[in-house]
Tab-separated table of C-alpha atoms and ligand atoms in Angstrom:
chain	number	residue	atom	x	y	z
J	3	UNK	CA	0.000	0.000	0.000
J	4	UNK	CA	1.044	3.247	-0.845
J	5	UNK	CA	2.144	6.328	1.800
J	6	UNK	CA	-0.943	8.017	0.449
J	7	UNK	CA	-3.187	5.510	2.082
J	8	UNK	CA	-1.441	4.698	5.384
J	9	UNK	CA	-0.419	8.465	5.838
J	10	UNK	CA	-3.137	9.943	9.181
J	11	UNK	CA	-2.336	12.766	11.141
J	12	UNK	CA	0.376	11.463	13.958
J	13	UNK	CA	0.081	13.656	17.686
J	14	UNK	CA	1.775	11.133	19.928
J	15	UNK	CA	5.489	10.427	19.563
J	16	UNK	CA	7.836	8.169	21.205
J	17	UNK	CA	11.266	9.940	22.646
J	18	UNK	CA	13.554	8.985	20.114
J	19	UNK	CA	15.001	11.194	17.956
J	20	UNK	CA	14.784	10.810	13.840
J	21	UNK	CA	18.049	10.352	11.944
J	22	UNK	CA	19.512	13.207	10.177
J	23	UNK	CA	19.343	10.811	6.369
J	24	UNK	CA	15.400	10.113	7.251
J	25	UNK	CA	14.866	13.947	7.815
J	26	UNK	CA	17.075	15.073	4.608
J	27	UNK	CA	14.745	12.339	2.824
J	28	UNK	CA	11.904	14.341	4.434
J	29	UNK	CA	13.138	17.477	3.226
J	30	UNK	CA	14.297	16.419	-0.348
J	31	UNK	CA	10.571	14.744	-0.585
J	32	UNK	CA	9.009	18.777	-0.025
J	33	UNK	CA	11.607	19.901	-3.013
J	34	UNK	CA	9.858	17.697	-5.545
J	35	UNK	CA	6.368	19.106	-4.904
J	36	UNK	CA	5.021	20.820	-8.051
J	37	UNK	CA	4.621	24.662	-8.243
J	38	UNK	CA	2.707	27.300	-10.802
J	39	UNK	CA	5.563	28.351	-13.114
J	40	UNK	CA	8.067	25.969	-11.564
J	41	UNK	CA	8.885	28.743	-9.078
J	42	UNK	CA	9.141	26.782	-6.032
J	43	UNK	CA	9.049	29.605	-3.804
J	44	UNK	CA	9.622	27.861	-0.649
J	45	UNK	CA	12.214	27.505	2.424
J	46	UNK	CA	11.743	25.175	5.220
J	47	UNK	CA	13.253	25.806	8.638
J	48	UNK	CA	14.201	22.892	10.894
J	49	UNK	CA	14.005	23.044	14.597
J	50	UNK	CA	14.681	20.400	16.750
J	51	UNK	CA	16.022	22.107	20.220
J	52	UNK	CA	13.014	21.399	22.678
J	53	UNK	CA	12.984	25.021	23.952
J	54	UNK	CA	12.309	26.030	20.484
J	55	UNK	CA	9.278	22.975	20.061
J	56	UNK	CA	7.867	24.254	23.528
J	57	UNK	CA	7.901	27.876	21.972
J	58	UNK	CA	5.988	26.784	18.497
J	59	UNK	CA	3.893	24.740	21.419
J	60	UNK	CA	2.669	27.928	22.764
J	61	UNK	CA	1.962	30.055	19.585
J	62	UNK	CA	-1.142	28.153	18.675
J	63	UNK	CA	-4.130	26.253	20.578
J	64	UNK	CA	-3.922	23.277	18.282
J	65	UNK	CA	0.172	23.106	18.305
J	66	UNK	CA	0.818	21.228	22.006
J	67	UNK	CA	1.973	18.383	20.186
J	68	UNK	CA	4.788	20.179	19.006
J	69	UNK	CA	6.837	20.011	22.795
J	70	UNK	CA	6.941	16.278	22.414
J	71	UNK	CA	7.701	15.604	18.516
J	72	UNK	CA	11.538	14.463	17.384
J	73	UNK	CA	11.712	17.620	14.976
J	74	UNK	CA	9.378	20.429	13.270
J	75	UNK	CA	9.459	21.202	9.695
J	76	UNK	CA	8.174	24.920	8.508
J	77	UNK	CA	7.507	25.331	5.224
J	78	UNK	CA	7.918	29.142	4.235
J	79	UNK	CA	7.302	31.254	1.369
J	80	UNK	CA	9.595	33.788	-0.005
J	81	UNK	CA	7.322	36.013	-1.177
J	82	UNK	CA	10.172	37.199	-3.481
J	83	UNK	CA	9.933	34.406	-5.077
J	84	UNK	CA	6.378	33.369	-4.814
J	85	UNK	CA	5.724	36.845	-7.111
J	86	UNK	CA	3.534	37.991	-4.116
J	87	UNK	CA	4.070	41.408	-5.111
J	88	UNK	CA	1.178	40.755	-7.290
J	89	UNK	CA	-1.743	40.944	-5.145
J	90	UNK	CA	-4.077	38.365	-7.219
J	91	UNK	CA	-0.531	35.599	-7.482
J	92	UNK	CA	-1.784	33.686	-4.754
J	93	UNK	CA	-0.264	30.687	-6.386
J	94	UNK	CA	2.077	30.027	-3.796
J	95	UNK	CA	-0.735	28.780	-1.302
J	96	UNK	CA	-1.043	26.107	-3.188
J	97	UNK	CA	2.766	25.416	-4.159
J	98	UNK	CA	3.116	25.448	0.010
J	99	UNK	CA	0.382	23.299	0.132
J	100	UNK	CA	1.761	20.820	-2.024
J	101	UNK	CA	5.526	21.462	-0.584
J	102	UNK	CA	3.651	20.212	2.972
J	103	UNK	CA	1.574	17.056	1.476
J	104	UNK	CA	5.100	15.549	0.170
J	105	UNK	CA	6.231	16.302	3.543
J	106	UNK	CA	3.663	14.241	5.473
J	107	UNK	CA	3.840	11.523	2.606
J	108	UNK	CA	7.840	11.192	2.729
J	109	UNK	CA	6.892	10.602	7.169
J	110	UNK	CA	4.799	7.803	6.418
J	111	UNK	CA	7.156	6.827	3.665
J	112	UNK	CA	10.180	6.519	6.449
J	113	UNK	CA	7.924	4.777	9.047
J	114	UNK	CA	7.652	7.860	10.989
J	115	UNK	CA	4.583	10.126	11.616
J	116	UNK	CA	3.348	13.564	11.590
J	117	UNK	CA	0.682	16.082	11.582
J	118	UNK	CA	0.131	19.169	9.122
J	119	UNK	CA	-0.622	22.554	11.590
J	120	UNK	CA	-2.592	25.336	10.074
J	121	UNK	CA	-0.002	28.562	10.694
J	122	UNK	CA	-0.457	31.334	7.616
J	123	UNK	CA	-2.732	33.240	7.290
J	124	UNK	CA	-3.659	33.068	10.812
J	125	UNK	CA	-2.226	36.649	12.037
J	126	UNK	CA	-0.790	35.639	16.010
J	127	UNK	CA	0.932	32.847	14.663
J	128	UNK	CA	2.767	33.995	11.868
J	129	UNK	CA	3.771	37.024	13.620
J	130	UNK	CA	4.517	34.781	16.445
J	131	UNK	CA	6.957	32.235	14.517
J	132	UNK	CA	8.661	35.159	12.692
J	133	UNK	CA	9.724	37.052	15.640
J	134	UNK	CA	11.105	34.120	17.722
J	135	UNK	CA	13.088	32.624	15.191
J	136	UNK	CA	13.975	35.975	13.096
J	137	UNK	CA	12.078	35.762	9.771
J	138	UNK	CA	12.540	38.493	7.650
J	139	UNK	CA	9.456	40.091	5.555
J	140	UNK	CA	8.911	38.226	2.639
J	141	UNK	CA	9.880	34.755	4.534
J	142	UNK	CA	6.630	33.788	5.966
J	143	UNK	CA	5.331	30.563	7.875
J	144	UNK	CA	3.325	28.699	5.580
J	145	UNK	CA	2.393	25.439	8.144
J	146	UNK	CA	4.084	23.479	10.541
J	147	UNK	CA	4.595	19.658	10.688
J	148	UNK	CA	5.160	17.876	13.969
J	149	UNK	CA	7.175	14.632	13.525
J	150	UNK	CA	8.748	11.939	14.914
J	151	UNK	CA	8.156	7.726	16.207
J	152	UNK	CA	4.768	7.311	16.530
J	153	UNK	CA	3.129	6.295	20.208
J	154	UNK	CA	0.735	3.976	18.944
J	155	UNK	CA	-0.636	2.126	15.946
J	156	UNK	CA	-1.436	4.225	13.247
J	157	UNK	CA	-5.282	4.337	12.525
J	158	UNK	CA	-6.807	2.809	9.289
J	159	UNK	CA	-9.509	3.541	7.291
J	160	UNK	CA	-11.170	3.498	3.258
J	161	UNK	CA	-12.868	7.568	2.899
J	162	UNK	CA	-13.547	6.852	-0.753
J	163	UNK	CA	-16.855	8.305	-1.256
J	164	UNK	CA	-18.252	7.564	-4.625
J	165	UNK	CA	-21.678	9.906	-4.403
J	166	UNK	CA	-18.981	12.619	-4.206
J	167	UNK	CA	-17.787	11.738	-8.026
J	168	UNK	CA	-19.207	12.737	-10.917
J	169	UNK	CA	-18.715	11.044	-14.186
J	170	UNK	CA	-18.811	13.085	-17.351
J	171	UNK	CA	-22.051	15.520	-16.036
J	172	UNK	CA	-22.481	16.314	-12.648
J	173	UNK	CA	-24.475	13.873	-11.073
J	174	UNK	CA	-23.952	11.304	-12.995
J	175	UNK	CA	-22.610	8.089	-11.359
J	176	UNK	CA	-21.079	5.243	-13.550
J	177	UNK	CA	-23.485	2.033	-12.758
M	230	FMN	C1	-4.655	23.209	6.656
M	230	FMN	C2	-4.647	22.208	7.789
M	230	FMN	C3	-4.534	22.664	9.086
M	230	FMN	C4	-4.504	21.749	10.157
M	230	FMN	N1	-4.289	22.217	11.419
M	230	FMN	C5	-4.191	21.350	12.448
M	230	FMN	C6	-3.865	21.813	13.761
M	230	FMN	O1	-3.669	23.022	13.982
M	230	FMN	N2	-3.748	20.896	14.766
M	230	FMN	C7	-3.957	19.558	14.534
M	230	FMN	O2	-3.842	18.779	15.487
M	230	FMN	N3	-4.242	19.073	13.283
M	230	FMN	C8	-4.358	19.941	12.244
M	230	FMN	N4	-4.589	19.471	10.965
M	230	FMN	C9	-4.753	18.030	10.739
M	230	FMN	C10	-6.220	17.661	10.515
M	230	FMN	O3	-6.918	17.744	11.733
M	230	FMN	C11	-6.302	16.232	9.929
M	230	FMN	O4	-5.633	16.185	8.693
M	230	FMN	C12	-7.733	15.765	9.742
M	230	FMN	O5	-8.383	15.626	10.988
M	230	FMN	C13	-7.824	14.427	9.000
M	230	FMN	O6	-7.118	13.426	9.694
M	230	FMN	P1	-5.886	12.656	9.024
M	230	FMN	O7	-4.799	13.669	8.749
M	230	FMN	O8	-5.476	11.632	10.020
M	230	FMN	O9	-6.342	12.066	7.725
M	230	FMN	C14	-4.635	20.354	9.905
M	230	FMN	C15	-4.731	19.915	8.577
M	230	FMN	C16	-4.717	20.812	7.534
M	230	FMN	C17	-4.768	20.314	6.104
C-alpha cells in the first residue's frame, strides 16, 4: 500500500530522535512538490532544540503536540519568489500546500509520523513564529509539521466516497 493511504495525522510520539538521512529524505521529498511556473518559492526551517518545540507549542491552541515531537518542519514562502508582489498571485498557497503534502507523505514513507498545523494566514501565529526565530518580511510561515516515532498504531480507514464523483455531467454516477 502506498504512503498516500497509510499516511493519518500522527500527535503522539515516542522519545527517540529521527536520523539526520530520514529527515534530509523528508526534506528532499518537499523539493519535488510541483509549483505554478516551476517557481518553487519555498524555504523550510528545521528546529529540533526542545525550547524552540515548547515555543511553536505555545503560539497556537492546536500546536501542544509540538513540545513532544523528534523535529518540526516549517515550510515558508519567499514572497520574493512566490511573485507575491502581485496581489491576485496567490499561487504560492497552493505550491506550500503541495511542498507540505510531500512532507507528510515522505513521514509515512520513512515509518515515521506527523501532523500538518494550520499557521499562515492566521495573524498571532505567523507574527509569532517570525519574531522568535527571526524571519525576515517576505519569509513567511506557511504550516508546521510535527514529527517523529509514533506512540501507537497508526489508525486505518477506506474515505472513498463515490456519491462525491461525478462522471462526465455532474451527477452522474457510472453504474
Ligand atoms: C490546513 C490544515 C490545518 C490543520 N491544522 C491542524 C492543527 O492546527 N492541529 C492539529 O492537530 N491538526 C491539524 N490538521 C490536521 C487535521 O486535523 C487532519 O488532517 C484531519 O483531521 C484528517 O485526519 P488525518 O490527517 O489523520 O487524515 C490540519 C490539517 C490541515 C490540512
Amino acid at each position: 500500500m502506498s504512503a498516500v493511504f497509510e499516511r493519518r495525522s500522527i500527535r503522539k510520539f515516542l522519545p527517540k530522535p529521527v536520523e539526520p538521512e530520514k529527515l534530509e529524505r523528508i526534506l528532499r521529498a518537499a523539493f519535488e512538490a510541483p509549483s505554478a511556473h516551476n517557481r518553487r518559492p519555498w524555504e523550510f526551517m528545521v528546529i529540533t532544540a526542545r525550547d524552540d518545540r515548547e515555543a511553536i507549542a505555545g503560539m497556537s491552541p492546536y500546536a501542544k503536540m509540538t513540545a513532544a515531537a523528534a523535529a518540526v518542519i516549517v515550510p515558508c514562502v519567499n514572497l520574493n519568489l512566490g511573485n507575491a508582489a502581485n496581489d491576485e498571485d496567490t499561487w504560492w498557497i497552493q505550491d506550500l500546500s503541495a511542498a507540505t503534502e510531500n512532507i507528510l507523505l515522505q513521514i509515512t514513507e520513512e515509518g515515521l509520523g506527523g501532523v500538518w498545523l494550520g499557521w499562515y494566514p492566521d495573524k498571532t501565529r505567523v507574527t509569532a513564529f517570525s519574531q522568535r526565530f527571526g524571519l525576515p518580511p517576505h519569509i513567511v510561515p506557511f504550516s508546521v509539521v510535527a514529527l517523529g516515532y509514533p506512540a501507537g498504531p497508526v489508525p486505518k480507514g477506506d474515505r472513498f466516497d463515490p456519491s462525491k464523483v461525478h462522471y462526465g455531467v455532474y451527477g452522474s454516477r457510472r453504474s
